[in-house]
PDB file of C-alpha atoms in Angstrom:
ATOM      1  CA  MET A1419      -1.039  29.624  16.108  1.00  0.00           C
ATOM      2  CA  HIS A1420       1.428  27.545  16.426  1.00  0.00           C
ATOM      3  CA  SER A1421       0.508  23.812  18.435  1.00  0.00           C
ATOM      4  CA  PRO A1422       3.409  24.102  21.355  1.00  0.00           C
ATOM      5  CA  HIS A1423       3.500  19.645  20.375  1.00  0.00           C
ATOM      6  CA  LYS A1424       5.087  20.625  16.918  1.00  0.00           C
ATOM      7  CA  GLY A1425       8.508  21.846  17.142  1.00  0.00           C
ATOM      8  CA  ALA A1426       9.250  21.278  13.251  1.00  0.00           C
ATOM      9  CA  THR A1427       8.269  23.951  10.620  1.00  0.00           C
ATOM     10  CA  GLY A1428       8.920  24.065   7.115  1.00  0.00           C
ATOM     11  CA  ALA A1429      11.077  21.765   5.332  1.00  0.00           C
ATOM     12  CA  GLN A1430      12.056  20.308   8.745  1.00  0.00           C
ATOM     13  CA  ARG A1431       8.431  18.520   8.993  1.00  0.00           C
ATOM     14  CA  LEU A1432       8.406  17.657   6.186  1.00  0.00           C
ATOM     15  CA  ILE A1433      11.591  15.333   6.590  1.00  0.00           C
ATOM     16  CA  LYS A1434      10.436  14.139   9.880  1.00  0.00           C
ATOM     17  CA  ALA A1435       7.286  13.397   8.679  1.00  0.00           C
ATOM     18  CA  ALA A1436       8.506  11.398   6.037  1.00  0.00           C
ATOM     19  CA  ARG A1437       9.759   8.658   7.937  1.00  0.00           C
ATOM     20  CA  TYR A1438       7.328   8.264  10.446  1.00  0.00           C
ATOM     21  CA  SER A1439       5.558   7.356   7.269  1.00  0.00           C
ATOM     22  CA  LEU A1440       8.944   5.369   6.714  1.00  0.00           C
ATOM     23  CA  GLU A1441       8.475   3.979   9.880  1.00  0.00           C
ATOM     24  CA  GLY A1442       5.321   3.041   9.563  1.00  0.00           C
ATOM     25  CA  PHE A1443       5.137   1.418   6.010  1.00  0.00           C
ATOM     26  CA  ALA A1444       8.076  -0.551   7.851  1.00  0.00           C
ATOM     27  CA  ALA A1445       6.833  -1.855  10.500  1.00  0.00           C
ATOM     28  CA  ALA A1446       3.310  -2.922   9.155  1.00  0.00           C
ATOM     29  CA  ALA A1447       5.225  -4.583   6.991  1.00  0.00           C
ATOM     30  CA  ARG A1448       6.790  -6.387   9.692  1.00  0.00           C
ATOM     31  CA  HIS A1449       4.083  -6.785  11.882  1.00  0.00           C
ATOM     32  CA  GLU A1450       0.476  -7.359   9.921  1.00  0.00           C
ATOM     33  CA  ALA A1451       0.954 -10.897   8.028  1.00  0.00           C
ATOM     34  CA  ALA A1452      -1.940  -8.966   5.680  1.00  0.00           C
ATOM     35  CA  PHE A1453      -0.204  -6.063   4.468  1.00  0.00           C
ATOM     36  CA  ARG A1454       2.798  -8.013   3.774  1.00  0.00           C
ATOM     37  CA  GLN A1455      -0.320 -10.721   1.653  1.00  0.00           C
ATOM     38  CA  GLU A1456      -1.592  -7.559   0.227  1.00  0.00           C
ATOM     39  CA  LEU A1457       1.960  -5.959  -0.463  1.00  0.00           C
ATOM     40  CA  LEU A1458       3.283  -9.682  -2.590  1.00  0.00           C
ATOM     41  CA  LEU A1459       0.230  -8.716  -4.293  1.00  0.00           C
ATOM     42  CA  ALA A1460       1.229  -5.116  -5.305  1.00  0.00           C
ATOM     43  CA  ALA A1461       4.952  -6.591  -6.144  1.00  0.00           C
ATOM     44  CA  ILE A1462       3.034  -8.274  -8.872  1.00  0.00           C
ATOM     45  CA  LEU A1463      -0.121  -7.051  -9.328  1.00  0.00           C
ATOM     46  CA  LEU A1464       1.421  -2.600 -10.007  1.00  0.00           C
ATOM     47  CA  PRO A1465       3.540  -3.334 -13.094  1.00  0.00           C
ATOM     48  CA  LEU A1466       1.418  -5.910 -14.641  1.00  0.00           C
ATOM     49  CA  GLY A1467      -1.221  -3.203 -14.670  1.00  0.00           C
ATOM     50  CA  LEU A1468       0.585  -1.108 -15.817  1.00  0.00           C
ATOM     51  CA  TRP A1469       2.361  -3.224 -18.268  1.00  0.00           C
ATOM     52  CA  LEU A1470      -2.064  -3.702 -19.578  1.00  0.00           C
ATOM     53  CA  GLY A1471      -2.816  -0.845 -19.453  1.00  0.00           C
ATOM     54  CA  LYS A1472      -3.596   0.452 -22.838  1.00  0.00           C
ATOM     55  CA  SER A1473      -3.844   4.084 -21.828  1.00  0.00           C
ATOM     56  CA  GLY A1474      -2.746   5.877 -18.774  1.00  0.00           C
ATOM     57  CA  VAL A1475      -6.430   6.197 -18.038  1.00  0.00           C
ATOM     58  CA  GLU A1476      -6.252   2.884 -18.139  1.00  0.00           C
ATOM     59  CA  ARG A1477      -3.048   1.765 -15.938  1.00  0.00           C
ATOM     60  CA  ALA A1478      -4.596   4.696 -13.156  1.00  0.00           C
ATOM     61  CA  LEU A1479      -7.155   2.323 -12.734  1.00  0.00           C
ATOM     62  CA  LEU A1480      -5.412  -0.463 -12.499  1.00  0.00           C
ATOM     63  CA  ALA A1481      -2.513   0.290 -10.261  1.00  0.00           C
ATOM     64  CA  GLY A1482      -4.619   3.346  -8.207  1.00  0.00           C
ATOM     65  CA  SER A1483      -7.005   0.166  -7.173  1.00  0.00           C
ATOM     66  CA  VAL A1484      -4.229  -1.839  -6.216  1.00  0.00           C
ATOM     67  CA  LEU A1485      -2.487   1.389  -3.836  1.00  0.00           C
ATOM     68  CA  LEU A1486      -5.712   1.496  -2.565  1.00  0.00           C
ATOM     69  CA  VAL A1487      -6.017  -1.579  -0.353  1.00  0.00           C
ATOM     70  CA  LEU A1488      -2.542  -0.750   0.610  1.00  0.00           C
ATOM     71  CA  VAL A1489      -3.958   2.156   2.086  1.00  0.00           C
ATOM     72  CA  VAL A1490      -7.212   0.787   3.810  1.00  0.00           C
ATOM     73  CA  GLU A1491      -5.206  -2.074   5.267  1.00  0.00           C
ATOM     74  CA  LEU A1492      -2.780   0.506   6.642  1.00  0.00           C
ATOM     75  CA  LEU A1493      -6.060   2.412   8.044  1.00  0.00           C
ATOM     76  CA  ASN A1494      -7.313  -1.173   8.830  1.00  0.00           C
ATOM     77  CA  SER A1495      -3.829  -2.001  10.995  1.00  0.00           C
ATOM     78  CA  ALA A1496      -4.023   1.079  12.477  1.00  0.00           C
ATOM     79  CA  VAL A1497      -7.172   0.888  13.931  1.00  0.00           C
ATOM     80  CA  GLU A1498      -6.862  -2.590  15.260  1.00  0.00           C
ATOM     81  CA  ALA A1499      -3.023  -1.221  17.194  1.00  0.00           C
ATOM     82  CA  ALA A1500      -5.166   1.873  18.990  1.00  0.00           C
ATOM     83  CA  ILE A1501      -7.823  -0.277  19.982  1.00  0.00           C
ATOM     84  CA  ASP A1502      -5.169  -3.175  21.297  1.00  0.00           C
ATOM     85  CA  ARG A1503      -3.429  -0.129  22.886  1.00  0.00           C
ATOM     86  CA  ILE A1504      -6.727   0.799  25.113  1.00  0.00           C
ATOM     87  CA  SER A1505      -7.635  -2.345  25.934  1.00  0.00           C
ATOM     88  CA  VAL A1506      -7.339  -6.159  24.532  1.00  0.00           C
ATOM     89  CA  GLU A1507     -10.330  -7.537  27.257  1.00  0.00           C
ATOM     90  CA  HIS A1508     -13.481  -8.229  24.619  1.00  0.00           C
ATOM     91  CA  HIS A1509     -16.021  -5.238  24.238  1.00  0.00           C
ATOM     92  CA  ALA A1510     -18.910  -5.016  21.451  1.00  0.00           C
ATOM     93  CA  LEU A1511     -17.679  -1.943  20.007  1.00  0.00           C
ATOM     94  CA  ALA A1512     -14.201  -3.105  20.383  1.00  0.00           C
ATOM     95  CA  LYS A1513     -15.237  -6.104  17.694  1.00  0.00           C
ATOM     96  CA  ARG A1514     -17.371  -3.974  15.670  1.00  0.00           C
ATOM     97  CA  ALA A1515     -14.702  -1.379  14.989  1.00  0.00           C
ATOM     98  CA  LYS A1516     -11.795  -4.080  13.851  1.00  0.00           C
ATOM     99  CA  ASP A1517     -15.144  -5.508  11.946  1.00  0.00           C
ATOM    100  CA  LEU A1518     -15.773  -2.639   9.831  1.00  0.00           C
ATOM    101  CA  GLY A1519     -11.735  -1.841   9.662  1.00  0.00           C
ATOM    102  CA  SER A1520     -12.048  -5.553   7.654  1.00  0.00           C
ATOM    103  CA  ALA A1521     -14.885  -4.512   5.771  1.00  0.00           C
ATOM    104  CA  ALA A1522     -13.199  -1.657   3.873  1.00  0.00           C
ATOM    105  CA  VAL A1523     -10.419  -4.109   3.788  1.00  0.00           C
ATOM    106  CA  MET A1524     -12.874  -6.367   1.956  1.00  0.00           C
ATOM    107  CA  LEU A1525     -15.008  -4.667  -0.090  1.00  0.00           C
ATOM    108  CA  SER A1526     -11.149  -2.190  -1.165  1.00  0.00           C
ATOM    109  CA  LEU A1527      -9.897  -5.992  -3.172  1.00  0.00           C
ATOM    110  CA  ALA A1528     -13.502  -6.966  -4.237  1.00  0.00           C
ATOM    111  CA  MET A1529     -13.636  -3.277  -5.505  1.00  0.00           C
ATOM    112  CA  THR A1530      -9.892  -3.431  -7.006  1.00  0.00           C
ATOM    113  CA  ALA A1531     -10.598  -7.049  -8.623  1.00  0.00           C
ATOM    114  CA  ALA A1532     -14.200  -4.622 -10.409  1.00  0.00           C
ATOM    115  CA  VAL A1533     -11.613  -2.899 -11.447  1.00  0.00           C
ATOM    116  CA  TRP A1534      -9.075  -5.231 -12.952  1.00  0.00           C
ATOM    117  CA  VAL A1535     -12.571  -6.760 -14.474  1.00  0.00           C
ATOM    118  CA  LEU A1536     -13.728  -4.181 -16.224  1.00  0.00           C
ATOM    119  CA  VAL A1537     -10.731  -2.273 -17.567  1.00  0.00           C
ATOM    120  CA  LEU A1538      -8.950  -5.918 -19.238  1.00  0.00           C
ATOM    121  CA  LEU A1539     -12.528  -7.457 -20.365  1.00  0.00           C
TER     122      LEU A1539
END
């Protein structure tokens, strides 16, 4: 069944989805310092990983681990924005949600470091 809240279908839906994705990417780059830092790191590491990887699998692991950090940071930023929209007052559950998002980013960074060490050494 088609939702009345979703107007576009087919190619028009794909175009709108791509536009919303680009707007989200731009918003993260504009408003999230951590995302900008990780984006700069990715701009350095992605070409380096593609150059240093000896096989397609190695290149995929090196590049994929870096891209995963960006994905996790985008999700963390979305959680933080939603929580801040709901309320700016301190609440234990809001803190927990933000801390969990931060932990996910830290874990993705640690995984990236581990992948790079294991692949390159």
